[in-house]
């Protein structure tokens, strides 16, 4: 816009005011693009925007150009022009330049605002025909602008203070400059990366050159000081530039250190001064020394003996600078001369040199820079290969000092051959050395480029994970922080997970981008995990993110997430957590969805559900009520998939239901499955050639037959089914499958004689006998097979069919049953005793009477041995006699075992010997086998049923005087106890026996 017309008398006032309004609008619009003091410029813009309607209103009035109005317009014209130029300068000049001048900028804004306020006060409001509202707005605006205060931001002001302090104190520390540049970057809104900082610094220097061209000497001197201060920062110049400057300076110094000048010494201490100060006498001393002199009461100069003003101590900056320059020169020469000592074969000399180098590095940042520029880093790295532990420790400390606050040094260390590898090797050494190594790596990891190198070194992440659990808390803390720094790279996160450090993986899985979540889930799905790791992952929150991935549309993502869930679900505690997290619903939905699910996805889903089902039946679930399938519809839909899926899914679903149906509490579920025609489906699956599907179908079939639903079983188990079951027993190599088939046969209704006949016709007896007598099976497999085989024999030994019994006996079953009474499990003994009891019940009928012998006795055949119980000719195969089979003693031994079922079955078998007319003879046999004493002991059994059966037996035995006399006293106390504690039936029976024993009268109320 053209310059304002200053002479209001030459132009109509309305036109002048309109031009001012246009200038204000341009200034306000331009203020939106300022690079600094945005809030202050926004406040000025607010005031200017409030002026616009006032001036617009004035421009509409027919006003005369009075001197007062002319002055107001002149001031507005001038100050708006100043404000506009300030806005333009702050929109295009270097950000750093603007920052270091922020106080001037703020002062200019405040001055302009107040001048505009003064101009508003010069407008002759009284002589103008203005509305009350406009008049009040002008007065209010004038007051607001007059009182306005503009301040630089706190952060900007702090930076200026640090710059001033650095210049005043002549700070040459590199870390001070680095930190200052980072603060500047944050204040002006640029990233703190070295490239961005260098670019901004170069623009600042360019700006300074233009300042010098403008010949603003005061500003140029100040800016040179700022450049010198900030020029110490790493970003201010490239490593190459620094190296060239250093070499030029070092080569100019010579090779011998210089002695200090006499003026460098403190007259009091005789030492070279560090902080020289000048007294009122003009003499210079070390600050601490002269302060001590004053503290001791001295008020005269130690040199001139003249009185001193003790309050005056002026820093001798010139002398201090000279001393520091002398020290720097000698230190630079010292550092340059130490290389040969570090390469010496004398370990002590090397250690001494390392100690000296360490002290120099600790003294000043400038010394560290010189050590790096002298190319000490490769020499130090080579020393890490030495066998001397002390030397390695010194090197690690020095490298850590060099790396601190210097990205250039970090990168130089990383780029040195075998540097990171050598440092990582120290992680595996003793705790002192490993602690120093992890501290160094942690410092190096603050540089993103170096971070990339560290994670790539073989074994590094594994060693760091190991260190996180060390007793040394500092080393463990550093290791964790280093792992966090390294976790910026996905490949490092994967390595950490493989070392059982899952925190970064869980973080990425829950909050990373979708592609990163996929990588993390794939890692979980494919890596080998211990049970402890699986549970830890589940407890630490992996389930939610995986469940989220399951719900996404991408099939590949679903597969990976489900595979990970499947892996975790193999641990029962983890599975229980999954059920609580609501995993089952989404998994079932995937399984039911035919349109979107791939075969692979459905297989993994089914396997996961199977694991969850197994867990609900595990011991961990016993104290928690958890239901896998919430509704009958879920049960029906899941089971119906058996006919609609491939073998792998079929197998998993069958195993799922088998696991859920096994607990005794699952009776309701078993009933529902039978109602859903599960038996019919399973019978069909038993005919499959796919071994795994068939085996699991058989196991579930066995489970569903356990509740004795005879009607439903009879409906679906026909001759073909029986033959199929026996074919499985003959051909299968799976002992669990064989045991399950025999379990089905055991559970088939015994009263369905047709089923037993089908079994016999299909050759079941020799097949079953093979498993009773075969000793090739061991462990739990043998026990399960033998138990079920013994259970099957109970079908063929029933008393109702002597022909079945005979075929069983001829097959050699009875001797094997007797052996099982000593060698079998409790259940096997119970089944064996039941079968022997059933056989024995037929013995009285099948025992052959002894024929009377005629003729002369000397020509007659020897008489046949009479059975002492059945009083005829007995045999194992045709009369099934317990005595002939040698079963009595084994049965008596079973009576003494803790299993109630086995005891009761053994007792029942023994009692067949005293049935009916066999009481006298059978009791004698029992007495000889010590069975009566064993039966008396059963009166103290916790089983009321066993007690009652024992009472019935003793009531009959004690009718016989000889046994009453022999055993009565033994039974008396137990019988008395039953009369006091037993149920009414047992009380009466016990009292009746006590009557036999003459303990109670026959008329006792107990009867």
Short mmCIF file of C-alpha atoms in Angstrom, two decimals, residues 384-686:
data_model
loop_
_atom_site.label_atom_id
_atom_site.label_comp_id
_atom_site.label_asym_id
_atom_site.label_seq_id
_atom_site.Cartn_x
_atom_site.Cartn_y
_atom_site.Cartn_z
CA UNK A 384 37.97 -53.95 24.89
CA UNK A 385 39.43 -57.16 23.48
CA UNK A 386 42.14 -57.29 26.15
CA UNK A 387 42.04 -59.93 28.87
CA UNK A 388 42.63 -57.33 31.57
CA UNK A 389 39.28 -56.63 33.26
CA UNK A 390 40.43 -53.31 34.79
CA UNK A 391 41.48 -51.99 31.38
CA UNK A 392 38.13 -52.94 29.85
CA UNK A 393 36.27 -51.24 32.70
CA UNK A 394 38.30 -48.01 32.24
CA UNK A 395 37.58 -48.06 28.51
CA UNK A 396 33.83 -48.52 29.03
CA UNK A 397 33.75 -45.58 31.45
CA UNK A 398 35.70 -43.32 29.05
CA UNK A 399 33.50 -44.26 26.08
CA UNK A 400 30.39 -43.50 28.13
CA UNK A 401 31.79 -40.06 29.06
CA UNK A 402 32.63 -39.35 25.41
CA UNK A 403 29.16 -40.39 24.23
CA UNK A 404 27.35 -38.28 26.79
CA UNK A 405 25.57 -35.26 25.22
CA UNK A 406 27.31 -35.74 21.87
CA UNK A 407 25.54 -37.34 18.91
CA UNK A 408 28.74 -37.06 16.87
CA UNK A 409 30.64 -39.15 19.40
CA UNK A 410 27.82 -41.69 19.64
CA UNK A 411 27.80 -42.19 15.89
CA UNK A 412 31.61 -42.31 15.71
CA UNK A 413 31.64 -45.10 18.32
CA UNK A 414 28.93 -47.01 16.45
CA UNK A 415 30.73 -46.70 13.11
CA UNK A 416 34.03 -47.97 14.53
CA UNK A 417 34.64 -51.57 13.46
CA UNK A 418 33.37 -54.16 15.98
CA UNK A 419 32.57 -51.43 18.51
CA UNK A 420 29.02 -52.37 19.40
CA UNK A 421 29.86 -56.10 19.23
CA UNK A 422 32.73 -55.61 21.67
CA UNK A 423 30.56 -53.64 24.10
CA UNK A 424 27.84 -56.30 23.91
CA UNK A 425 30.39 -58.98 24.81
CA UNK A 426 30.98 -57.13 28.07
CA UNK A 427 27.30 -57.61 28.92
CA UNK A 428 28.01 -61.30 29.43
CA UNK A 429 30.91 -60.72 31.81
CA UNK A 430 30.97 -60.06 35.57
CA UNK A 431 28.38 -57.72 37.04
CA UNK A 432 30.75 -54.77 37.42
CA UNK A 433 31.73 -54.83 33.75
CA UNK A 434 28.24 -55.68 32.50
CA UNK A 435 26.84 -52.75 34.49
CA UNK A 436 29.28 -50.36 32.77
CA UNK A 437 28.51 -51.89 29.37
CA UNK A 438 24.75 -51.49 29.72
CA UNK A 439 25.20 -47.88 30.89
CA UNK A 440 27.30 -47.19 27.77
CA UNK A 441 24.80 -48.86 25.44
CA UNK A 442 21.99 -46.92 27.10
CA UNK A 443 23.82 -43.66 26.40
CA UNK A 444 24.49 -44.70 22.80
CA UNK A 445 20.84 -45.71 22.29
CA UNK A 446 19.75 -42.10 22.73
CA UNK A 447 20.87 -41.65 19.12
CA UNK A 448 18.40 -43.25 16.69
CA UNK A 449 21.10 -44.23 14.16
CA UNK A 450 23.13 -46.03 16.83
CA UNK A 451 19.99 -47.60 18.27
CA UNK A 452 19.59 -49.43 14.98
CA UNK A 453 23.10 -50.92 15.27
CA UNK A 454 22.65 -52.12 18.86
CA UNK A 455 19.58 -54.24 18.19
CA UNK A 456 21.29 -56.02 15.31
CA UNK A 457 24.16 -57.46 17.38
CA UNK A 458 23.58 -61.16 17.98
CA UNK A 459 22.63 -62.00 21.55
CA UNK A 460 22.41 -58.38 22.67
CA UNK A 461 18.68 -58.29 23.37
CA UNK A 462 18.75 -61.69 25.07
CA UNK A 463 21.53 -60.52 27.41
CA UNK A 464 19.65 -57.29 28.16
CA UNK A 465 16.47 -59.20 29.02
CA UNK A 466 18.52 -61.41 31.34
CA UNK A 467 19.93 -58.31 33.03
CA UNK A 468 16.45 -56.94 33.81
CA UNK A 469 16.16 -59.51 36.59
CA UNK A 470 19.61 -58.91 38.11
CA UNK A 471 20.03 -58.11 41.79
CA UNK A 472 21.84 -54.88 40.90
CA UNK A 473 18.90 -52.48 40.66
CA UNK A 474 20.76 -49.84 38.64
CA UNK A 475 21.91 -52.36 36.03
CA UNK A 476 18.39 -53.83 35.83
CA UNK A 477 16.88 -50.33 35.48
CA UNK A 478 19.36 -49.39 32.73
CA UNK A 479 18.65 -52.65 30.89
CA UNK A 480 14.90 -51.97 30.94
CA UNK A 481 15.36 -48.40 29.74
CA UNK A 482 17.68 -49.59 26.97
CA UNK A 483 15.14 -52.20 25.88
CA UNK A 484 12.50 -49.46 25.77
CA UNK A 485 14.78 -47.37 23.53
CA UNK A 486 15.46 -50.32 21.24
CA UNK A 487 11.77 -51.15 20.97
CA UNK A 488 11.34 -48.37 18.42
CA UNK A 489 12.18 -51.03 15.80
CA UNK A 490 9.73 -53.86 15.18
CA UNK A 491 12.47 -56.47 14.67
CA UNK A 492 13.85 -55.65 18.12
CA UNK A 493 10.41 -56.05 19.66
CA UNK A 494 10.16 -59.50 18.07
CA UNK A 495 13.58 -60.45 19.47
CA UNK A 496 12.52 -59.26 22.92
CA UNK A 497 9.42 -61.41 22.75
CA UNK A 498 11.52 -64.42 21.80
CA UNK A 499 13.54 -63.73 24.96
CA UNK A 500 10.31 -63.68 27.04
CA UNK A 501 10.23 -59.88 27.36
CA UNK A 502 6.74 -59.03 26.14
CA UNK A 503 6.09 -55.47 27.35
CA UNK A 504 6.96 -53.73 24.02
CA UNK A 505 5.08 -56.34 22.00
CA UNK A 506 1.95 -55.90 24.11
CA UNK A 507 2.19 -52.13 23.71
CA UNK A 508 2.42 -52.37 19.93
CA UNK A 509 -0.29 -55.00 19.76
CA UNK A 510 -2.69 -52.76 21.66
CA UNK A 511 -1.86 -49.31 20.26
CA UNK A 512 0.31 -49.68 17.15
CA UNK A 513 -0.77 -49.26 13.50
CA UNK A 514 -2.73 -52.15 12.01
CA UNK A 515 0.26 -53.48 10.04
CA UNK A 516 2.41 -53.49 13.18
CA UNK A 517 -0.35 -55.23 15.15
CA UNK A 518 -0.34 -57.89 12.44
CA UNK A 519 3.44 -58.37 12.80
CA UNK A 520 3.17 -58.70 16.58
CA UNK A 521 0.26 -61.15 16.39
CA UNK A 522 2.15 -63.22 13.80
CA UNK A 523 5.13 -63.32 16.14
CA UNK A 524 2.96 -64.69 18.95
CA UNK A 525 1.31 -67.19 16.65
CA UNK A 526 4.57 -68.62 15.31
CA UNK A 527 7.00 -68.52 18.24
CA UNK A 528 7.45 -71.26 20.82
CA UNK A 529 6.15 -70.19 24.22
CA UNK A 530 6.51 -71.82 27.60
CA UNK A 531 3.37 -72.33 29.68
CA UNK A 532 4.59 -69.64 32.06
CA UNK A 533 4.97 -67.17 29.17
CA UNK A 534 1.51 -67.97 27.85
CA UNK A 535 -0.05 -67.30 31.23
CA UNK A 536 2.01 -64.13 31.70
CA UNK A 537 0.86 -62.80 28.33
CA UNK A 538 -2.77 -63.53 29.14
CA UNK A 539 -2.54 -61.86 32.54
CA UNK A 540 -0.71 -58.83 31.11
CA UNK A 541 -3.47 -57.97 28.64
CA UNK A 542 -2.77 -59.72 25.33
CA UNK A 543 -6.29 -61.14 25.00
CA UNK A 544 -8.12 -57.86 24.34
CA UNK A 545 -5.94 -56.77 21.38
CA UNK A 546 -6.05 -60.27 19.86
CA UNK A 547 -9.83 -60.35 20.22
CA UNK A 548 -9.97 -56.98 18.44
CA UNK A 549 -7.99 -58.45 15.52
CA UNK A 550 -10.41 -61.38 15.38
CA UNK A 551 -13.27 -58.96 14.72
CA UNK A 552 -11.56 -57.25 11.74
CA UNK A 553 -12.66 -57.99 8.18
CA UNK A 554 -9.31 -59.24 6.88
CA UNK A 555 -9.25 -63.06 6.87
CA UNK A 556 -5.46 -63.18 7.14
CA UNK A 557 -5.56 -61.03 10.26
CA UNK A 558 -8.28 -63.24 11.75
CA UNK A 559 -6.20 -66.38 11.12
CA UNK A 560 -3.08 -64.94 12.76
CA UNK A 561 -5.03 -63.68 15.79
CA UNK A 562 -6.85 -67.00 16.26
CA UNK A 563 -3.59 -68.95 15.91
CA UNK A 564 -2.15 -66.82 18.72
CA UNK A 565 -5.25 -67.43 20.85
CA UNK A 566 -5.00 -71.15 20.10
CA UNK A 567 -1.41 -71.19 21.33
CA UNK A 568 -2.34 -69.37 24.55
CA UNK A 569 -5.36 -71.61 25.15
CA UNK A 570 -3.20 -74.68 25.70
CA UNK A 571 -2.60 -73.51 29.30
CA UNK A 572 -5.70 -74.08 31.49
CA UNK A 573 -5.33 -70.89 33.55
CA UNK A 574 -4.90 -68.87 30.37
CA UNK A 575 -7.99 -70.50 28.85
CA UNK A 576 -10.05 -69.57 31.87
CA UNK A 577 -8.96 -65.95 31.47
CA UNK A 578 -9.94 -66.13 27.80
CA UNK A 579 -13.42 -67.36 28.67
CA UNK A 580 -13.83 -64.51 31.16
CA UNK A 581 -12.66 -62.02 28.51
CA UNK A 582 -15.52 -63.14 26.24
CA UNK A 583 -13.48 -64.93 23.58
CA UNK A 584 -15.98 -67.76 23.07
CA UNK A 585 -18.73 -65.73 21.38
CA UNK A 586 -16.58 -64.29 18.56
CA UNK A 587 -14.92 -67.69 18.00
CA UNK A 588 -18.28 -69.43 17.66
CA UNK A 589 -19.43 -66.73 15.24
CA UNK A 590 -16.37 -67.40 13.07
CA UNK A 591 -17.04 -71.12 13.17
CA UNK A 592 -20.70 -70.71 12.18
CA UNK A 593 -19.95 -68.23 9.38
CA UNK A 594 -19.59 -70.31 6.21
CA UNK A 595 -19.29 -67.39 3.78
CA UNK A 596 -16.26 -65.61 5.22
CA UNK A 597 -14.37 -68.33 7.07
CA UNK A 598 -11.52 -70.05 5.29
CA UNK A 599 -10.97 -73.75 6.04
CA UNK A 600 -7.70 -72.91 7.80
CA UNK A 601 -9.40 -70.29 9.97
CA UNK A 602 -12.16 -72.68 11.00
CA UNK A 603 -9.63 -75.36 11.90
CA UNK A 604 -7.76 -72.98 14.22
CA UNK A 605 -11.01 -71.67 15.71
CA UNK A 606 -12.24 -75.19 16.41
CA UNK A 607 -8.91 -76.18 17.96
CA UNK A 608 -9.02 -73.10 20.21
CA UNK A 609 -12.57 -73.86 21.37
CA UNK A 610 -11.44 -77.42 22.07
CA UNK A 611 -8.61 -76.16 24.30
CA UNK A 612 -11.05 -73.91 26.15
CA UNK A 613 -13.36 -76.86 26.72
CA UNK A 614 -10.54 -79.01 28.06
CA UNK A 615 -9.67 -76.21 30.47
CA UNK A 616 -13.19 -75.90 31.84
CA UNK A 617 -12.88 -79.52 32.91
CA UNK A 618 -9.39 -79.02 34.37
CA UNK A 619 -8.62 -78.75 38.04
CA UNK A 620 -8.19 -74.97 37.77
CA UNK A 621 -11.85 -74.62 36.85
CA UNK A 622 -13.14 -76.70 39.73
CA UNK A 623 -13.58 -73.71 42.01
CA UNK A 624 -15.00 -71.40 39.35
CA UNK A 625 -18.32 -71.75 37.59
CA UNK A 626 -17.53 -71.15 33.94
CA UNK A 627 -19.71 -72.22 31.06
CA UNK A 628 -18.32 -72.55 27.57
CA UNK A 629 -21.68 -72.89 25.77
CA UNK A 630 -24.28 -70.60 27.28
CA UNK A 631 -27.42 -71.85 25.52
CA UNK A 632 -29.02 -74.96 24.04
CA UNK A 633 -28.80 -73.27 20.65
CA UNK A 634 -25.01 -73.01 20.96
CA UNK A 635 -24.83 -76.69 21.90
CA UNK A 636 -26.98 -77.71 18.96
CA UNK A 637 -25.26 -75.44 16.40
CA UNK A 638 -21.78 -76.50 17.42
CA UNK A 639 -22.60 -80.20 17.38
CA UNK A 640 -24.40 -79.90 14.05
CA UNK A 641 -21.16 -78.66 12.46
CA UNK A 642 -19.73 -82.17 12.82
CA UNK A 643 -21.60 -83.18 9.67
CA UNK A 644 -20.72 -79.98 7.79
CA UNK A 645 -16.95 -79.69 8.22
CA UNK A 646 -13.70 -81.43 7.38
CA UNK A 647 -11.86 -83.99 9.54
CA UNK A 648 -9.73 -81.50 11.47
CA UNK A 649 -12.71 -79.43 12.56
CA UNK A 650 -14.74 -82.59 13.24
CA UNK A 651 -12.01 -83.91 15.50
CA UNK A 652 -11.80 -80.65 17.46
CA UNK A 653 -15.56 -80.41 17.95
CA UNK A 654 -15.74 -84.02 19.12
CA UNK A 655 -12.92 -83.43 21.59
CA UNK A 656 -14.66 -80.25 22.74
CA UNK A 657 -17.84 -82.12 23.66
CA UNK A 658 -15.90 -85.03 25.11
CA UNK A 659 -14.07 -82.67 27.47
CA UNK A 660 -17.30 -80.95 28.50
CA UNK A 661 -19.19 -84.23 29.00
CA UNK A 662 -16.63 -85.94 31.22
CA UNK A 663 -17.25 -84.23 34.59
CA UNK A 664 -20.03 -85.79 36.71
CA UNK A 665 -21.71 -82.38 36.79
CA UNK A 666 -22.19 -82.51 32.99
CA UNK A 667 -25.16 -84.90 33.19
CA UNK A 668 -27.50 -82.22 31.86
CA UNK A 669 -25.24 -81.59 28.84
CA UNK A 670 -25.02 -85.30 28.09
CA UNK A 671 -28.79 -85.54 28.24
CA UNK A 672 -29.19 -82.64 25.80
CA UNK A 673 -26.77 -84.18 23.34
CA UNK A 674 -28.67 -87.44 23.41
CA UNK A 675 -31.86 -85.46 22.75
CA UNK A 676 -30.14 -83.76 19.78
CA UNK A 677 -29.65 -87.25 18.18
CA UNK A 678 -25.95 -87.23 19.01
CA UNK A 679 -25.90 -91.02 19.46
CA UNK A 680 -27.13 -91.53 15.91
CA UNK A 681 -24.44 -89.20 14.52
CA UNK A 682 -21.70 -90.86 16.57
CA UNK A 683 -22.73 -94.36 15.50
CA UNK A 684 -22.27 -93.24 11.89
CA UNK A 685 -18.88 -91.67 12.64
CA UNK A 686 -17.69 -94.94 14.18
#
